[in-house]
Short mmCIF file of C-alpha atoms (C1' of nucleotides) in Angstrom, two decimals:
data_model
loop_
_atom_site.label_atom_id
_atom_site.label_comp_id
_atom_site.label_asym_id
_atom_site.label_seq_id
_atom_site.Cartn_x
_atom_site.Cartn_y
_atom_site.Cartn_z
CA MET A 280 -17.14 -12.15 -8.14
CA VAL A 281 -18.30 -9.41 -9.63
CA LYS A 282 -18.07 -9.20 -13.54
CA MET A 283 -16.68 -6.85 -15.29
CA VAL A 284 -18.86 -3.96 -16.41
CA LYS A 285 -18.71 -0.68 -18.57
CA ARG A 286 -15.77 -1.78 -20.47
CA ALA A 287 -16.87 -0.17 -23.62
CA SER A 288 -17.59 2.91 -22.53
CA ARG A 289 -14.24 3.63 -20.87
CA ALA A 290 -12.15 2.23 -24.35
CA GLU A 291 -12.24 6.13 -25.67
CA LEU A 292 -11.34 7.75 -22.14
CA SER A 293 -8.05 6.79 -21.26
CA LEU A 294 -6.96 10.79 -21.47
CA GLY A 295 -5.05 10.80 -24.30
CA ARG A 296 -2.24 8.22 -23.25
CA GLY A 297 -1.48 5.84 -25.75
CA PRO A 298 -3.40 4.17 -28.45
CA ALA A 299 -6.43 2.47 -26.84
CA LYS A 300 -6.77 -1.02 -27.72
CA GLY A 301 -9.97 -1.80 -29.79
CA ARG A 302 -12.93 -3.29 -27.21
CA ALA A 303 -16.11 -4.48 -28.08
CA ARG A 304 -18.76 -1.66 -28.07
CA ARG A 305 -21.29 -1.65 -25.15
CA ALA A 306 -24.45 -4.25 -26.46
CA GLY A 307 -27.03 -1.99 -25.61
CA PRO A 308 -29.81 -0.54 -26.52
CA PRO A 309 -29.44 0.98 -29.94
CA PRO A 310 -28.84 3.94 -30.00
CA ALA A 311 -31.16 7.02 -31.61
CA ASN A 312 -29.63 9.67 -33.91
CA ASN A 313 -30.00 12.72 -31.36
CA ARG A 314 -28.56 10.61 -28.43
CA ALA A 315 -24.87 11.99 -29.24
CA SER A 316 -25.08 14.56 -26.95
CA LYS A 317 -26.15 12.38 -24.18
CA GLN A 318 -23.37 10.29 -24.92
CA THR A 319 -21.09 12.87 -24.94
CA ILE A 320 -22.17 13.34 -21.44
CA ARG A 321 -21.76 10.31 -20.15
CA CYS A 322 -18.42 9.50 -21.47
CA GLU A 323 -17.32 13.01 -19.98
CA ASN A 324 -18.54 11.94 -16.58
CA VAL A 325 -17.34 8.62 -16.48
CA ALA A 326 -13.93 9.59 -17.55
CA ARG A 327 -14.08 12.45 -14.77
CA ILE A 328 -14.90 10.17 -12.12
CA LEU A 329 -12.53 7.67 -13.50
CA GLU A 330 -9.66 10.38 -13.04
CA ALA A 331 -10.82 11.28 -9.95
CA ALA A 332 -11.43 8.17 -8.43
CA GLU A 333 -7.49 6.80 -9.35
CA ALA A 334 -6.00 10.00 -7.79
CA VAL A 335 -8.74 9.61 -4.73
CA PHE A 336 -8.05 5.53 -4.45
CA ALA A 337 -3.94 6.16 -4.87
CA THR A 338 -3.99 8.55 -2.16
CA LYS A 339 -6.38 7.43 0.52
CA GLY A 340 -6.60 3.64 -0.18
CA PHE A 341 -9.76 1.71 -0.74
CA SER A 342 -11.20 1.93 2.58
CA GLY A 343 -9.73 5.43 3.14
CA ALA A 344 -11.10 6.91 -0.11
CA THR A 345 -14.69 8.34 0.24
CA THR A 346 -17.01 8.27 -2.39
CA ALA A 347 -18.03 11.70 -1.51
CA GLU A 348 -14.17 12.75 -1.84
CA ILE A 349 -14.17 11.61 -5.59
CA ALA A 350 -17.48 13.34 -6.68
CA THR A 351 -16.46 16.09 -4.91
CA ARG A 352 -12.80 15.85 -7.24
CA ALA A 353 -14.93 14.89 -10.16
CA GLY A 354 -17.31 18.04 -10.12
CA ILE A 355 -20.40 16.04 -10.00
CA PRO A 356 -23.08 15.25 -6.71
CA LYS A 357 -22.19 12.10 -5.03
CA PRO A 358 -25.60 10.20 -6.19
CA ASN A 359 -24.50 10.66 -9.30
CA LEU A 360 -21.65 8.65 -9.09
CA HIS A 361 -23.70 6.11 -7.96
CA TYR A 362 -25.84 6.23 -11.17
CA TYR A 363 -22.81 5.41 -13.23
CA PHE A 364 -21.28 3.21 -11.27
CA ARG A 365 -23.27 1.26 -8.19
CA THR A 366 -21.01 0.56 -6.06
CA LYS A 367 -17.48 1.75 -4.67
CA GLN A 368 -16.34 -1.87 -5.54
CA ALA A 369 -17.45 -1.82 -8.63
CA LEU A 370 -15.92 1.88 -9.37
CA TYR A 371 -12.79 0.45 -8.15
CA ARG A 372 -12.45 -2.69 -10.25
CA ALA A 373 -13.04 -0.09 -13.12
CA VAL A 374 -10.03 2.18 -12.25
CA LEU A 375 -7.73 -1.30 -11.97
CA ASP A 376 -9.27 -2.64 -15.33
CA ASP A 377 -7.46 0.90 -17.07
CA ILE A 378 -4.29 0.16 -15.26
CA LEU A 379 -3.96 -3.56 -15.73
CA ALA A 380 -4.16 -2.76 -19.79
CA LEU A 381 -1.15 -0.29 -19.27
CA TRP A 382 0.77 -2.95 -17.07
CA LEU A 383 1.01 -5.49 -20.38
CA ASP A 384 1.64 -3.15 -22.67
CA ALA A 385 4.98 -1.94 -21.48
CA THR A 386 6.87 -5.35 -22.05
CA ALA A 387 6.34 -4.69 -25.98
CA SER A 388 10.16 -4.02 -26.58
CA ILE A 389 11.01 -7.43 -25.24
CA VAL A 390 11.52 -9.59 -28.33
CA ALA A 391 13.87 -12.50 -28.99
CA GLU A 392 15.10 -10.49 -32.44
CA ALA A 393 15.87 -6.84 -30.74
CA GLU A 394 19.15 -5.77 -29.45
CA PRO A 395 19.20 -6.90 -25.46
CA ALA A 396 20.86 -3.75 -24.42
CA ASP A 397 18.00 -1.69 -26.30
CA ALA A 398 15.07 -3.75 -25.45
CA LEU A 399 15.89 -3.29 -21.79
CA ARG A 400 17.02 0.19 -22.04
CA ARG A 401 13.64 0.75 -23.99
CA TYR A 402 11.59 -1.13 -21.44
CA ILE A 403 13.24 0.37 -18.46
CA GLU A 404 12.46 3.83 -20.43
CA ALA A 405 8.81 2.96 -20.67
CA LYS A 406 8.30 1.61 -17.33
CA MET A 407 10.11 4.95 -15.46
CA ALA A 408 7.74 6.87 -18.12
CA TYR A 409 4.70 5.69 -16.47
CA SER A 410 5.93 6.22 -12.93
CA ARG A 411 6.66 9.99 -14.09
CA THR A 412 3.15 10.62 -16.15
CA ARG A 413 0.66 7.58 -14.11
CA PRO A 414 1.80 7.58 -10.77
CA PHE A 415 -1.47 7.21 -9.53
CA ALA A 416 -2.33 4.23 -11.54
CA SER A 417 1.16 2.68 -9.91
CA LYS A 418 -0.15 3.67 -6.56
CA VAL A 419 -3.81 2.04 -7.06
CA PHE A 420 -2.04 -1.27 -8.27
CA ALA A 421 0.82 -1.13 -5.56
CA ASN A 422 -1.86 -0.78 -2.81
CA GLU A 423 -4.02 -3.64 -4.46
CA LEU A 424 -1.07 -5.86 -4.31
CA LEU A 425 -0.03 -4.59 -0.71
CA HIS A 426 -3.16 -6.30 0.46
CA GLY A 427 -3.14 -9.33 -1.11
CA ALA A 428 -4.57 -8.64 -4.79
CA PRO A 429 -8.00 -9.73 -4.03
CA ALA A 430 -9.43 -7.86 -6.67
CA VAL A 431 -6.65 -9.05 -9.53
CA LYS A 432 -4.90 -12.33 -8.23
CA GLY A 433 -7.25 -13.84 -11.01
CA PHE A 434 -5.04 -11.51 -13.73
CA LEU A 435 -1.69 -12.09 -11.89
CA GLY A 436 -1.96 -15.87 -12.25
CA GLY A 437 -3.33 -15.86 -15.38
CA ALA A 438 -2.64 -13.16 -18.38
CA MET A 439 0.07 -11.47 -16.09
CA LYS A 440 1.92 -15.23 -15.56
CA ARG A 441 1.62 -15.96 -19.51
CA LEU A 442 3.29 -12.84 -20.30
CA VAL A 443 6.12 -12.88 -17.79
CA ASP A 444 6.57 -16.76 -18.72
CA ASP A 445 6.70 -15.65 -22.58
CA LYS A 446 9.22 -12.37 -21.97
CA ALA A 447 11.33 -15.08 -19.32
CA LYS A 448 11.86 -17.50 -22.38
CA VAL A 449 13.15 -14.47 -24.77
CA ILE A 450 15.76 -13.76 -21.80
CA GLU A 451 16.71 -17.33 -21.66
CA GLY A 452 17.46 -17.28 -25.09
CA TRP A 453 19.80 -14.46 -25.01
CA ILE A 454 21.31 -16.13 -22.08
CA THR A 455 21.71 -19.59 -24.10
CA ALA A 456 22.99 -17.41 -27.02
CA GLY A 457 25.70 -15.82 -25.07
CA ARG A 458 24.10 -11.93 -25.42
CA ILE A 459 23.42 -11.36 -21.94
CA ALA A 460 25.11 -12.55 -18.85
CA PRO A 461 23.49 -15.49 -16.92
CA ILE A 462 20.76 -14.45 -14.29
CA ASP A 463 17.27 -15.68 -13.15
CA PRO A 464 14.87 -14.51 -16.03
CA TYR A 465 11.90 -14.08 -13.51
CA HIS A 466 13.39 -12.33 -10.66
CA LEU A 467 15.22 -10.15 -13.27
CA PHE A 468 11.56 -8.72 -14.13
CA PHE A 469 11.01 -8.53 -10.35
CA VAL A 470 13.87 -6.31 -9.71
CA LEU A 471 12.81 -3.89 -12.60
CA TRP A 472 9.55 -3.65 -11.70
CA ALA A 473 10.50 -2.72 -8.18
CA ALA A 474 13.34 -0.66 -9.33
CA THR A 475 10.96 1.75 -11.42
CA GLN A 476 7.77 1.69 -9.59
CA THR A 477 9.38 2.73 -6.34
CA TYR A 478 9.99 6.06 -8.10
CA ALA A 479 6.15 6.38 -8.40
CA ASP A 480 4.73 4.55 -5.27
CA PHE A 481 7.38 5.65 -2.89
CA ASP A 482 7.90 9.17 -4.51
CA CYS A 483 7.80 11.07 -0.93
CA GLN A 484 10.81 8.84 0.58
CA ILE A 485 12.81 9.55 -1.97
CA ALA A 486 12.04 13.32 -2.75
CA ALA A 487 12.34 13.50 1.55
CA VAL A 488 15.65 11.63 1.32
CA LEU A 489 17.00 13.69 -1.68
CA GLY A 490 15.95 16.86 0.12
CA LYS A 491 13.55 18.33 -2.27
CA LYS A 492 9.91 18.72 -2.19
CA LYS A 493 8.87 17.09 -5.04
CA LEU A 494 10.62 14.55 -7.82
CA GLY A 495 11.15 16.74 -10.94
CA PRO A 496 11.78 15.43 -14.37
CA THR A 497 15.51 15.63 -13.80
CA ASP A 498 14.86 13.22 -10.92
CA PHE A 499 13.17 10.59 -13.37
CA ASP A 500 16.16 11.02 -15.96
CA ARG A 501 18.92 10.67 -13.19
CA ALA A 502 16.86 7.30 -11.94
CA GLY A 503 16.40 5.85 -15.15
CA GLU A 504 20.14 6.33 -16.18
CA THR A 505 21.21 4.60 -13.06
CA VAL A 506 18.75 1.70 -13.35
CA ALA A 507 19.83 1.13 -16.69
CA THR A 508 23.30 1.48 -16.04
CA LEU A 509 22.95 -1.29 -12.76
CA ILE A 510 20.93 -3.79 -14.77
CA LEU A 511 23.00 -3.45 -18.56
CA ARG A 512 26.50 -3.62 -16.31
CA GLY A 513 25.00 -6.20 -14.38
CA LEU A 514 23.74 -8.44 -17.76
CA ARG A 515 27.86 -7.59 -18.84
CA LEU A 516 26.54 -5.57 -21.41
CA LYS A 517 27.70 -2.32 -22.59
CA VAL A 518 26.29 0.60 -21.31
CA MET B 491 10.95 -8.79 20.78
CA VAL B 492 13.01 -7.19 23.02
CA LYS B 493 12.47 -3.95 20.96
CA MET B 494 8.48 -4.67 21.73
CA VAL B 495 9.24 -4.32 25.34
CA LYS B 496 11.42 -1.48 25.01
CA ARG B 497 8.50 0.44 23.62
CA ALA B 498 5.86 -1.20 25.94
CA SER B 499 7.45 1.12 28.64
CA ARG B 500 7.33 3.69 26.05
CA ALA B 501 3.78 3.75 25.85
CA GLU B 502 3.42 3.29 29.42
CA LEU B 503 4.76 6.90 29.94
CA SER B 504 3.02 8.19 27.09
CA LEU B 505 -0.18 7.00 28.12
CA GLY B 506 0.11 9.27 31.68
CA ARG B 507 -1.77 6.56 33.71
CA GLY B 508 -0.90 6.39 36.92
CA PRO B 509 -0.61 2.78 38.59
CA ALA B 510 -3.95 1.43 39.69
CA LYS B 511 -5.35 -1.09 42.28
CA GLY B 512 -6.61 -4.09 40.78
CA ARG B 513 -6.12 -7.97 40.76
CA ALA B 514 -4.69 -10.35 38.35
CA ARG B 515 -7.22 -11.48 35.24
CA ARG B 516 -6.70 -14.61 33.17
CA ALA B 517 -4.73 -18.10 34.41
CA GLY B 518 -1.30 -17.94 34.21
CA PRO B 519 1.34 -18.29 36.61
CA PRO B 520 0.37 -17.21 40.25
CA PRO B 521 1.88 -13.66 41.33
CA ALA B 522 4.78 -13.88 42.97
CA ASN B 523 4.96 -10.44 43.59
CA ASN B 524 1.75 -8.09 42.82
CA ARG B 525 3.84 -5.01 41.19
CA ALA B 526 6.16 -7.09 39.00
CA SER B 527 3.31 -9.52 38.12
CA LYS B 528 1.28 -6.18 37.14
CA GLN B 529 4.28 -4.88 35.28
CA THR B 530 4.40 -8.18 33.21
CA ILE B 531 1.16 -8.37 32.25
CA ARG B 532 1.57 -4.70 31.40
CA CYS B 533 4.05 -5.28 29.10
CA GLU B 534 2.67 -8.98 27.53
CA ASN B 535 -0.58 -7.50 26.53
CA VAL B 536 1.39 -4.10 24.97
CA ALA B 537 2.98 -6.44 23.21
CA ARG B 538 0.54 -8.78 22.08
CA ILE B 539 -1.53 -5.50 20.71
CA LEU B 540 1.23 -4.46 18.86
CA GLU B 541 1.94 -7.59 16.85
CA ALA B 542 -1.43 -7.68 16.42
CA ALA B 543 -1.68 -4.41 15.43
CA GLU B 544 1.37 -5.05 12.71
CA ALA B 545 -0.17 -7.80 10.86
CA VAL B 546 -3.87 -6.04 10.60
CA PHE B 547 -2.64 -2.60 9.28
CA ALA B 548 -0.59 -4.50 7.01
CA THR B 549 -3.08 -6.69 5.46
CA LYS B 550 -5.88 -3.76 5.51
CA GLY B 551 -4.30 -0.93 5.62
CA PHE B 552 -4.91 2.06 8.66
CA SER B 553 -8.53 2.80 7.27
CA GLY B 554 -9.48 -0.48 6.32
CA ALA B 555 -8.01 -1.79 9.61
CA THR B 556 -10.57 -2.04 12.74
CA THR B 557 -9.65 -2.17 16.53
CA ALA B 558 -12.62 -4.74 16.95
CA GLU B 559 -10.00 -6.96 14.50
CA ILE B 560 -6.76 -6.31 16.34
CA ALA B 561 -8.57 -6.96 19.59
CA THR B 562 -9.67 -10.05 18.91
CA ARG B 563 -6.17 -11.03 17.38
CA ALA B 564 -4.53 -9.91 19.71
CA GLY B 565 -6.62 -12.04 22.03
CA ILE B 566 -8.35 -9.18 24.43
CA PRO B 567 -11.15 -7.62 24.52
CA LYS B 568 -11.58 -4.35 22.48
CA PRO B 569 -12.09 -1.72 25.38
CA ASN B 570 -8.76 -3.03 27.00
CA LEU B 571 -6.99 -2.34 23.39
CA HIS B 572 -7.95 1.58 24.20
CA TYR B 573 -7.07 1.47 27.69
CA TYR B 574 -3.53 0.85 26.18
CA PHE B 575 -3.58 2.93 23.05
CA ARG B 576 -6.50 5.68 23.88
CA THR B 577 -6.95 5.99 20.02
CA LYS B 578 -6.05 3.82 16.63
CA GLN B 579 -4.11 6.53 15.39
CA ALA B 580 -1.68 6.39 18.60
CA LEU B 581 -1.47 2.65 18.10
CA TYR B 582 -0.50 3.03 14.54
CA ARG B 583 2.21 5.53 15.37
CA ALA B 584 3.28 2.95 18.04
CA VAL B 585 3.88 0.35 15.82
CA LEU B 586 5.26 2.44 13.31
CA ASP B 587 7.93 3.88 15.72
CA ASP B 588 9.30 -0.31 15.83
CA ILE B 589 9.37 -0.65 12.09
CA LEU B 590 11.27 2.80 11.75
CA ALA B 591 14.33 1.29 14.05
CA LEU B 592 14.62 -1.69 12.34
CA TRP B 593 15.13 0.11 8.80
CA LEU B 594 18.32 2.20 10.39
CA ASP B 595 19.82 -0.38 11.31
CA ALA B 596 19.81 -2.53 8.06
CA THR B 597 22.84 -0.39 6.76
CA ALA B 598 25.48 -1.06 9.43
CA SER B 599 27.76 -3.07 7.06
CA ILE B 600 28.43 0.13 4.85
CA VAL B 601 31.19 1.58 6.09
CA ALA B 602 34.60 2.94 4.39
CA GLU B 603 36.72 0.44 5.41
CA ALA B 604 34.79 -2.87 4.45
CA GLU B 605 35.00 -4.47 1.13
CA PRO B 606 32.77 -3.64 -1.19
CA ALA B 607 31.78 -6.35 -2.58
CA ASP B 608 31.33 -8.11 0.95
CA ALA B 609 29.34 -5.15 2.40
CA LEU B 610 27.10 -4.55 -0.36
CA ARG B 611 26.22 -8.30 -0.50
CA ARG B 612 25.60 -8.06 3.46
CA TYR B 613 23.34 -5.31 2.93
CA ILE B 614 21.30 -7.37 0.44
CA GLU B 615 21.33 -10.02 2.57
CA ALA B 616 19.85 -8.22 5.43
CA LYS B 617 17.53 -6.81 3.90
CA MET B 618 16.17 -9.40 2.37
CA ALA B 619 16.23 -11.43 5.69
CA TYR B 620 13.65 -8.48 6.60
CA SER B 621 11.48 -9.02 3.73
CA ARG B 622 11.21 -12.95 4.76
CA THR B 623 11.03 -12.62 8.62
CA ARG B 624 9.24 -9.30 9.07
CA PRO B 625 6.65 -8.79 5.73
CA PHE B 626 4.27 -7.23 8.15
CA ALA B 627 6.70 -4.51 8.84
CA SER B 628 7.56 -4.04 5.38
CA LYS B 629 4.15 -3.62 4.34
CA VAL B 630 2.81 -1.18 7.10
CA PHE B 631 5.66 1.06 5.97
CA ALA B 632 5.00 0.51 2.36
CA ASN B 633 1.28 1.07 2.98
CA GLU B 634 2.44 4.37 4.74
CA LEU B 635 4.27 6.04 1.84
CA LEU B 636 1.96 5.23 -0.61
CA HIS B 637 -0.33 7.61 1.47
CA GLY B 638 2.49 10.53 1.39
CA ALA B 639 3.81 9.40 4.57
CA PRO B 640 1.94 11.70 7.05
CA ALA B 641 3.04 10.10 9.86
CA VAL B 642 6.90 9.51 8.80
CA LYS B 643 7.57 12.40 6.78
CA GLY B 644 9.90 13.75 9.88
CA PHE B 645 11.81 10.55 9.91
CA LEU B 646 12.31 10.61 6.60
CA GLY B 647 13.63 13.93 5.87
CA GLY B 648 15.35 13.95 9.23
CA ALA B 649 16.94 10.75 10.65
CA MET B 650 16.58 9.10 7.46
CA LYS B 651 18.12 11.52 5.24
CA ARG B 652 21.01 12.09 7.20
CA LEU B 653 22.06 8.19 7.28
CA VAL B 654 21.61 8.03 3.72
CA ASP B 655 23.65 11.23 3.10
CA ASP B 656 26.32 9.68 5.26
CA LYS B 657 26.13 6.20 3.63
CA ALA B 658 26.03 8.22 0.28
CA LYS B 659 29.78 9.45 1.15
CA VAL B 660 31.16 5.93 1.52
CA ILE B 661 29.69 4.71 -1.85
CA GLU B 662 31.43 8.07 -3.25
CA GLY B 663 34.61 7.12 -1.46
CA TRP B 664 34.79 3.81 -2.95
CA ILE B 665 33.90 5.26 -6.62
CA THR B 666 36.55 7.89 -6.21
CA ALA B 667 39.20 5.13 -4.71
CA GLY B 668 38.14 2.84 -8.08
CA ARG B 669 36.97 0.40 -5.84
CA ILE B 670 33.39 0.36 -7.48
CA ALA B 671 32.21 1.75 -10.94
CA PRO B 672 30.77 5.30 -10.87
CA ILE B 673 26.97 5.13 -10.03
CA ASP B 674 24.67 7.85 -8.26
CA PRO B 675 24.82 6.58 -4.71
CA TYR B 676 21.37 7.66 -3.88
CA HIS B 677 19.79 6.04 -6.44
CA LEU B 678 21.91 3.03 -6.12
CA PHE B 679 20.18 2.98 -2.60
CA PHE B 680 16.30 3.57 -3.82
CA VAL B 681 16.85 0.82 -6.15
CA LEU B 682 18.07 -1.82 -3.28
CA TRP B 683 15.47 -1.08 -0.97
CA ALA B 684 12.98 -1.51 -3.98
CA ALA B 685 14.61 -4.91 -5.07
CA THR B 686 14.33 -6.02 -1.47
CA GLN B 687 11.33 -4.88 -0.28
CA THR B 688 9.34 -5.93 -3.26
CA TYR B 689 9.86 -9.64 -2.03
CA ALA B 690 8.19 -8.67 1.03
CA ASP B 691 5.30 -6.05 -0.25
CA PHE B 692 4.20 -7.55 -3.28
CA ASP B 693 4.81 -10.96 -2.34
CA CYS B 694 1.25 -11.94 -3.76
CA GLN B 695 2.71 -10.64 -7.06
CA ILE B 696 5.63 -12.33 -7.10
CA ALA B 697 3.97 -15.89 -6.11
CA ALA B 698 1.55 -15.59 -8.94
CA VAL B 699 3.69 -15.33 -11.51
CA LEU B 700 6.07 -17.99 -10.27
CA GLY B 701 2.97 -20.13 -10.19
CA LYS B 702 3.09 -20.75 -6.40
CA LYS B 703 1.05 -19.96 -3.43
CA LYS B 704 3.16 -18.79 -1.08
CA LEU B 705 6.90 -17.54 -1.21
CA GLY B 706 9.52 -20.08 0.44
CA PRO B 707 12.85 -19.87 1.58
CA THR B 708 14.16 -21.33 -1.44
CA ASP B 709 12.61 -18.33 -3.23
CA PHE B 710 13.93 -15.84 -1.39
CA ASP B 711 17.49 -17.30 -1.64
CA ARG B 712 17.34 -17.33 -5.44
CA ALA B 713 15.72 -13.59 -5.36
CA GLY B 714 18.97 -12.50 -2.85
CA GLU B 715 21.17 -14.26 -5.15
CA THR B 716 19.95 -12.52 -7.99
CA VAL B 717 19.78 -9.28 -6.67
CA ALA B 718 23.07 -9.15 -5.53
CA THR B 719 24.37 -10.44 -8.68
CA LEU B 720 23.00 -7.88 -10.59
CA ILE B 721 24.15 -5.12 -8.24
CA LEU B 722 27.81 -6.50 -7.59
CA ARG B 723 28.25 -6.62 -11.68
CA GLY B 724 26.60 -3.57 -12.06
CA LEU B 725 29.09 -2.11 -9.83
CA ARG B 726 32.23 -4.28 -11.90
CA LEU B 727 32.68 -6.31 -8.73
CA LYS B 728 33.70 -9.51 -8.73
CA VAL B 729 30.59 -11.84 -8.11
"C1'" DG C 819 -30.95 11.78 -16.30
"C1'" DT C 820 -29.84 14.81 -11.96
"C1'" DC C 821 -30.12 15.86 -7.10
"C1'" DT C 822 -32.17 16.32 -2.04
"C1'" DA C 823 -32.92 14.02 1.90
"C1'" DT C 824 -31.92 10.12 4.37
"C1'" DA C 825 -31.97 5.23 5.55
"C1'" DG C 826 -29.10 1.77 7.30
"C1'" DC C 827 -25.15 0.44 9.73
"C1'" DG C 828 -20.19 -0.20 10.79
"C1'" DC C 829 -16.83 1.79 13.36
"C1'" DG C 830 -14.21 4.25 16.87
"C1'" DA C 831 -14.55 5.57 21.04
"C1'" DT C 832 -16.45 5.73 26.45
"C1'" DA C 833 -19.48 5.42 30.51
"C1'" DG C 834 -20.04 2.55 34.25
"C1'" DA C 835 -21.00 -1.54 36.77
"C1'" DC C 836 -17.17 -5.63 38.58
"C1'" DG D 117 -7.56 -3.18 35.70
"C1'" DT D 118 -11.09 -5.52 32.82
"C1'" DC D 119 -15.17 -5.86 30.16
"C1'" DT D 120 -20.20 -5.36 28.75
"C1'" DA D 121 -23.20 -2.16 26.97
"C1'" DT D 122 -23.69 1.37 24.13
"C1'" DC D 123 -23.46 6.22 21.82
"C1'" DG D 124 -22.59 8.94 17.77
"C1'" DC D 125 -20.38 9.93 13.80
"C1'" DG D 126 -19.72 9.30 9.09
"C1'" DC D 127 -19.83 6.69 5.59
"C1'" DT D 128 -21.93 4.07 1.38
"C1'" DA D 129 -26.11 3.66 -0.91
"C1'" DT D 130 -30.97 4.38 -2.14
"C1'" DA D 131 -36.13 6.49 -2.88
"C1'" DG D 132 -38.43 9.76 -4.58
"C1'" DA D 133 -39.36 14.67 -6.47
"C1'" DC D 134 -37.53 17.11 -10.35
#
DNA sequence: GTCTATAGCGCGATAGAC
DNA sequence: GTCTATCGCGCTATAGAC
């Protein structure tokens, strides 16, 4: 199994969406004084490659994506891509690593002390916002899951399971306290994920059925409102 | 299976190859009538290829799938596959055609005269049953949508849109009659699709989070119960 | 660090004997 | 109708000049 590499340089890339979690910097050769511009170039190129790769992997899948297309989209020659990421597989892993961090963050509002209706509404809004602003991330993840999650199985059964176990306890606490109606907390999460991510993953189907060419902000607003209404009522909470 | 046989004859037509002379192939029941046995062999082979192709396309995606693997899984030599389906693309289209028919059938219970709670519960159970018994079909369709639905865009904006327009009117009728609480009928369908298909498409994620190796019948039962409960309560119906 | 040119090879598709 | 043997394209990845 390939070890995670080049994590350090990605910390400050993330395209300005949300605060980057503090990560250890690269433990490489000590930087000389006038390396600044070179490092900047490297960071910029890596960022552009990762952004291009996310888009191409999202629309073509892993096997359908070509390093040539990623390089073209990133505006760099193809061999340079292989200079920054030795293999297509390594580039894919790097893209996925970025996405996994996003996924863990979204549950932040689900805590025992919160008002259940507020917490769930905020969670749905946060997930729906990801679907709107980071559709490629959602699609790359969906594609990975569809094919059996070869690269993220460890994550799913590890960090992700622990997080959901934790949040499921919060939900159970709310049920025991009579603050929400009884429900299976795990399946509640599965439904929430599905209902929000479907607007990113299967946007073309939703747009086609709605008779539109593309989903717009109002579609996402209406979607979020519908999901929140169904779930809150479904837990016998005041909408 | 009946559908596959039907599709087989359609594939025969589209191939435009006339009947040719030859003899029986592998070991099996001796032919009572030359013509009939040839057709039987053709139907059987086409059915086996379609079944194998659905599984391989589901787990590998279109580009990740190889005709060699499909042929091996179907138990026939690779060139024979190209004899029945001239190109990989044509085989993929044939697999999709089978799946689209399934998708349209599922809404049968949603009719104005029905009791809303019964109709919706039956719909959820039907969709969940597809996720359990035809996971490959769901995955192939999901994969197609993820990549922008190049092969089924016409279907989505055509037959599928008309069907959903129709069923949405039924839902609206229920709302106007005060039989269910107000909701956007289109987004209700999107949530229902997402919540049920996620158990086929992303089964590995759900299994991993539940700490299991694979989803079993009881998982699907519990999932269906949770989805039905959330939706029925979400429409202020008695569970 | 950058990029041209190309090696190496897996894959879809076919020719042609049986 | 079946199957062996193979072709040629397009892809990942690299060697080596600048």
